[in-house]
mmCIF file of C-alpha atoms and ligand atoms in Angstrom:
data_model
loop_
_atom_site.group_PDB
_atom_site.id
_atom_site.type_symbol
_atom_site.label_atom_id
_atom_site.label_comp_id
_atom_site.label_asym_id
_atom_site.label_seq_id
_atom_site.Cartn_x
_atom_site.Cartn_y
_atom_site.Cartn_z
ATOM 1 C CA MET A 1 -0.027 -0.029 0.008
ATOM 2 C CA THR A 2 1.200 3.539 -0.783
ATOM 3 C CA PRO A 3 2.464 5.192 2.430
ATOM 4 C CA LEU A 4 0.482 8.261 3.467
ATOM 5 C CA VAL A 5 2.242 11.395 4.652
ATOM 6 C CA LEU A 6 0.255 14.028 6.492
ATOM 7 C CA ILE A 7 1.458 17.523 5.593
ATOM 8 C CA LEU A 8 0.232 20.125 8.049
ATOM 9 C CA ASN A 9 0.407 23.922 7.743
ATOM 10 C CA GLY A 10 -0.385 26.322 10.589
ATOM 11 C CA PRO A 11 -1.654 29.848 10.984
ATOM 12 C CA ASN A 12 -1.436 32.352 8.148
ATOM 13 C CA LEU A 13 0.035 29.957 5.691
ATOM 14 C CA ASN A 14 -3.257 30.198 3.810
ATOM 15 C CA LEU A 15 -2.077 33.685 2.885
ATOM 16 C CA LEU A 16 1.018 32.515 1.090
ATOM 17 C CA GLY A 17 1.621 34.462 -2.112
ATOM 18 C CA VAL A 18 0.247 37.719 -0.756
ATOM 19 C CA ARG A 19 1.673 37.668 2.747
ATOM 20 C CA GLU A 20 5.146 39.380 3.061
ATOM 21 C CA PRO A 21 6.318 38.129 -0.388
ATOM 22 C CA ALA A 22 9.865 39.398 0.364
ATOM 23 C CA VAL A 23 10.063 36.757 3.117
ATOM 24 C CA TYR A 24 7.759 34.004 1.870
ATOM 25 C CA GLY A 25 7.755 34.427 -1.913
ATOM 26 C CA ARG A 26 4.927 34.608 -4.423
ATOM 27 C CA ASP A 27 3.853 30.937 -4.525
ATOM 28 C CA THR A 28 0.489 30.284 -2.995
ATOM 29 C CA LEU A 29 -0.281 27.373 -0.656
ATOM 30 C CA ASP A 30 -2.025 25.689 -3.612
ATOM 31 C CA ASP A 31 1.300 25.926 -5.572
ATOM 32 C CA VAL A 32 3.075 24.392 -2.590
ATOM 33 C CA ARG A 33 0.499 21.615 -2.489
ATOM 34 C CA ALA A 34 0.972 20.949 -6.215
ATOM 35 C CA LEU A 35 4.731 20.799 -5.838
ATOM 36 C CA ALA A 36 4.409 18.392 -2.847
ATOM 37 C CA GLU A 37 1.929 16.194 -4.748
ATOM 38 C CA ARG A 38 4.342 15.969 -7.726
ATOM 39 C CA ARG A 39 7.306 15.019 -5.522
ATOM 40 C CA ALA A 40 5.284 12.550 -3.515
ATOM 41 C CA THR A 41 4.111 10.780 -6.624
ATOM 42 C CA GLU A 42 7.682 10.462 -7.815
ATOM 43 C CA LEU A 43 8.722 9.053 -4.451
ATOM 44 C CA GLY A 44 5.762 6.579 -4.319
ATOM 45 C CA LEU A 45 4.057 8.431 -1.458
ATOM 46 C CA ALA A 46 0.552 9.757 -1.038
ATOM 47 C CA ILE A 47 -0.076 13.013 0.807
ATOM 48 C CA ASP A 48 -2.821 14.555 2.798
ATOM 49 C CA PHE A 49 -2.098 18.280 2.690
ATOM 50 C CA ARG A 50 -3.922 20.499 5.106
ATOM 51 C CA GLN A 51 -3.875 24.015 6.641
ATOM 52 C CA SER A 52 -5.531 25.458 9.713
ATOM 53 C CA ASN A 53 -5.256 28.710 11.597
ATOM 54 C CA HIS A 54 -6.381 26.921 14.768
ATOM 55 C CA GLU A 55 -4.100 25.176 17.220
ATOM 56 C CA GLY A 56 -6.708 22.727 18.429
ATOM 57 C CA VAL A 57 -7.584 21.652 14.889
ATOM 58 C CA LEU A 58 -3.924 20.937 14.209
ATOM 59 C CA VAL A 59 -3.734 18.949 17.431
ATOM 60 C CA ASP A 60 -6.824 16.905 16.387
ATOM 61 C CA TRP A 61 -5.314 16.182 12.971
ATOM 62 C CA ILE A 62 -2.021 15.053 14.488
ATOM 63 C CA GLN A 63 -3.907 12.722 16.879
ATOM 64 C CA GLU A 64 -5.955 11.308 14.016
ATOM 65 C CA ALA A 65 -2.759 10.475 12.097
ATOM 66 C CA ARG A 66 -2.096 7.532 14.391
ATOM 67 C CA GLY A 67 -2.724 4.297 12.532
ATOM 68 C CA LYS A 68 -3.344 6.195 9.203
ATOM 69 C CA ALA A 69 -0.188 8.093 8.272
ATOM 70 C CA ALA A 70 3.363 6.822 7.939
ATOM 71 C CA ALA A 71 4.852 10.194 8.813
ATOM 72 C CA ILE A 72 4.090 13.905 9.390
ATOM 73 C CA ILE A 73 5.585 16.957 7.786
ATOM 74 C CA ILE A 74 4.687 20.155 9.612
ATOM 75 C CA ASN A 75 5.087 23.819 9.122
ATOM 76 C CA ALA A 76 3.319 25.019 12.269
ATOM 77 C CA GLY A 77 3.821 28.714 11.374
ATOM 78 C CA ALA A 78 4.024 30.935 14.486
ATOM 79 C CA LEU A 79 2.730 27.997 16.625
ATOM 80 C CA THR A 80 6.226 26.487 16.126
ATOM 81 C CA HIS A 81 7.498 28.993 18.645
ATOM 82 C CA THR A 82 4.683 28.828 21.169
ATOM 83 C CA SER A 83 2.767 25.600 21.143
ATOM 84 C CA ILE A 84 3.488 22.939 23.750
ATOM 85 C CA ALA A 85 0.175 21.371 22.793
ATOM 86 C CA ILE A 86 1.429 20.674 19.241
ATOM 87 C CA LEU A 87 4.707 19.355 20.634
ATOM 88 C CA ASP A 88 2.802 17.022 22.941
ATOM 89 C CA ALA A 89 0.552 15.799 20.108
ATOM 90 C CA LEU A 90 3.579 15.124 17.896
ATOM 91 C CA SER A 91 5.334 13.277 20.719
ATOM 92 C CA ALA A 92 2.192 11.204 21.480
ATOM 93 C CA VAL A 93 1.556 10.083 17.933
ATOM 94 C CA GLU A 94 4.866 8.241 17.654
ATOM 95 C CA LEU A 95 5.358 8.895 13.931
ATOM 96 C CA PRO A 96 8.426 10.264 12.190
ATOM 97 C CA VAL A 97 8.126 14.045 12.067
ATOM 98 C CA VAL A 98 9.913 16.461 9.708
ATOM 99 C CA GLU A 99 9.661 20.184 10.490
ATOM 100 C CA VAL A 100 9.590 22.660 7.570
ATOM 101 C CA HIS A 101 9.830 26.419 7.315
ATOM 102 C CA LEU A 102 9.791 28.402 4.104
ATOM 103 C CA SER A 103 12.014 31.123 5.574
ATOM 104 C CA ASN A 104 15.307 30.661 7.370
ATOM 105 C CA ILE A 105 14.003 31.193 10.877
ATOM 106 C CA PHE A 106 17.581 31.591 12.212
ATOM 107 C CA ARG A 107 18.168 34.670 10.063
ATOM 108 C CA ARG A 108 15.084 36.331 11.535
ATOM 109 C CA GLU A 109 13.963 37.728 14.836
ATOM 110 C CA THR A 110 15.314 35.887 17.870
ATOM 111 C CA PHE A 111 11.827 34.780 18.964
ATOM 112 C CA ARG A 112 11.749 32.595 15.848
ATOM 113 C CA HIS A 113 14.986 30.812 16.809
ATOM 114 C CA HIS A 114 13.288 28.528 19.341
ATOM 115 C CA SER A 115 11.012 25.771 18.096
ATOM 116 C CA TYR A 116 8.905 23.490 20.271
ATOM 117 C CA VAL A 117 8.192 21.351 17.198
ATOM 118 C CA SER A 118 11.895 20.545 16.850
ATOM 119 C CA LEU A 119 11.786 18.625 20.151
ATOM 120 C CA ALA A 120 9.547 16.070 18.404
ATOM 121 C CA ALA A 121 11.154 16.214 14.923
ATOM 122 C CA ARG A 122 13.644 13.911 13.287
ATOM 123 C CA GLY A 123 14.970 16.867 11.336
ATOM 124 C CA VAL A 124 14.307 20.449 10.247
ATOM 125 C CA ILE A 125 14.367 22.023 6.737
ATOM 126 C CA CYS A 126 14.183 25.756 6.652
ATOM 127 C CA GLY A 127 15.103 28.553 4.287
ATOM 128 C CA PHE A 128 14.493 26.909 0.917
ATOM 129 C CA GLY A 129 10.983 28.182 0.283
ATOM 130 C CA PRO A 130 8.390 25.737 -1.133
ATOM 131 C CA LYS A 131 11.220 23.426 -2.168
ATOM 132 C CA GLY A 132 11.564 22.615 1.510
ATOM 133 C CA TYR A 133 8.378 20.536 1.263
ATOM 134 C CA ALA A 134 9.877 18.407 -1.510
ATOM 135 C CA LEU A 135 13.093 17.999 0.516
ATOM 136 C CA ALA A 136 11.021 16.991 3.563
ATOM 137 C CA LEU A 137 9.237 14.324 1.432
ATOM 138 C CA GLU A 138 12.659 12.935 0.362
ATOM 139 C CA ALA A 139 13.673 12.839 4.048
ATOM 140 C CA VAL A 140 10.387 11.149 4.977
ATOM 141 C CA SER A 141 10.827 8.594 2.186
ATOM 142 C CA GLY A 142 14.196 7.590 3.651
ATOM 143 C CA LEU A 143 12.747 7.437 7.204
ATOM 144 C CA ILE A 144 9.847 5.179 6.028
ATOM 145 C CA ASP A 145 12.259 2.931 4.132
ATOM 146 C CA GLY A 146 14.416 2.767 7.258
ATOM 147 C CA ALA A 147 17.265 4.090 5.120
ATOM 148 C CA ALA A 148 18.075 6.943 7.455
ATOM 149 C CA THR A 149 19.902 6.655 10.753
ATOM 150 C CA PRO A 150 17.682 7.368 13.806
HETATM 151 C C1 LIG B 201 7.276 30.085 9.119
HETATM 152 C C2 LIG B 201 8.158 30.809 10.029
HETATM 153 C C3 LIG B 201 7.398 31.228 11.311
HETATM 154 O O1 LIG B 201 8.325 31.971 12.156
HETATM 155 C C4 LIG B 201 6.259 32.132 10.899
HETATM 156 O O2 LIG B 201 5.507 32.505 12.061
HETATM 157 C C5 LIG B 201 5.410 31.567 9.890
HETATM 158 C C6 LIG B 201 5.993 30.861 8.729
HETATM 159 C C7 LIG B 201 7.975 29.737 7.753
HETATM 160 O O3 LIG B 201 7.469 28.890 7.024
HETATM 161 O O4 LIG B 201 9.031 30.333 7.437
HETATM 162 O O5 LIG B 201 4.192 31.698 9.853
HETATM 163 O O6 LIG B 201 6.903 28.834 9.642
#
């Protein structure tokens, strides 16, 4: 069966393309979804690509991934830097997690340098724009195959 990867996007990522284009670029979230779908197909993966502005909805989706998804890719937006609830959900679900950010959060304000999500993630990809989602899928593919070291 084709492994399913849950790709979650947090607050304000629905505004991609119009929101601070100097930081996040001109691609919309639909463009990112299309890119992720293409790469997933090449890698033999299926994706479930979602976005919510609400912390609790993201927590629900992470919990529901148990027994359904093989891995989670998450760009939690600003919740990355604040949400222990998302960290706890990611820790509880016991799936490989790859954290993605479009921007290089370490070149930005210091409050973006800390990530709760990272505590539950196998790795982090940031600063490569939408391509980061394709890179995360490659990482996930290796993790699912057991090709990557723990
Ligand atoms: C972001 C970085 C976060 O600091 C910010 O709050 C976002 C987007 C990124 O993809 O670069 O909303 O996660």
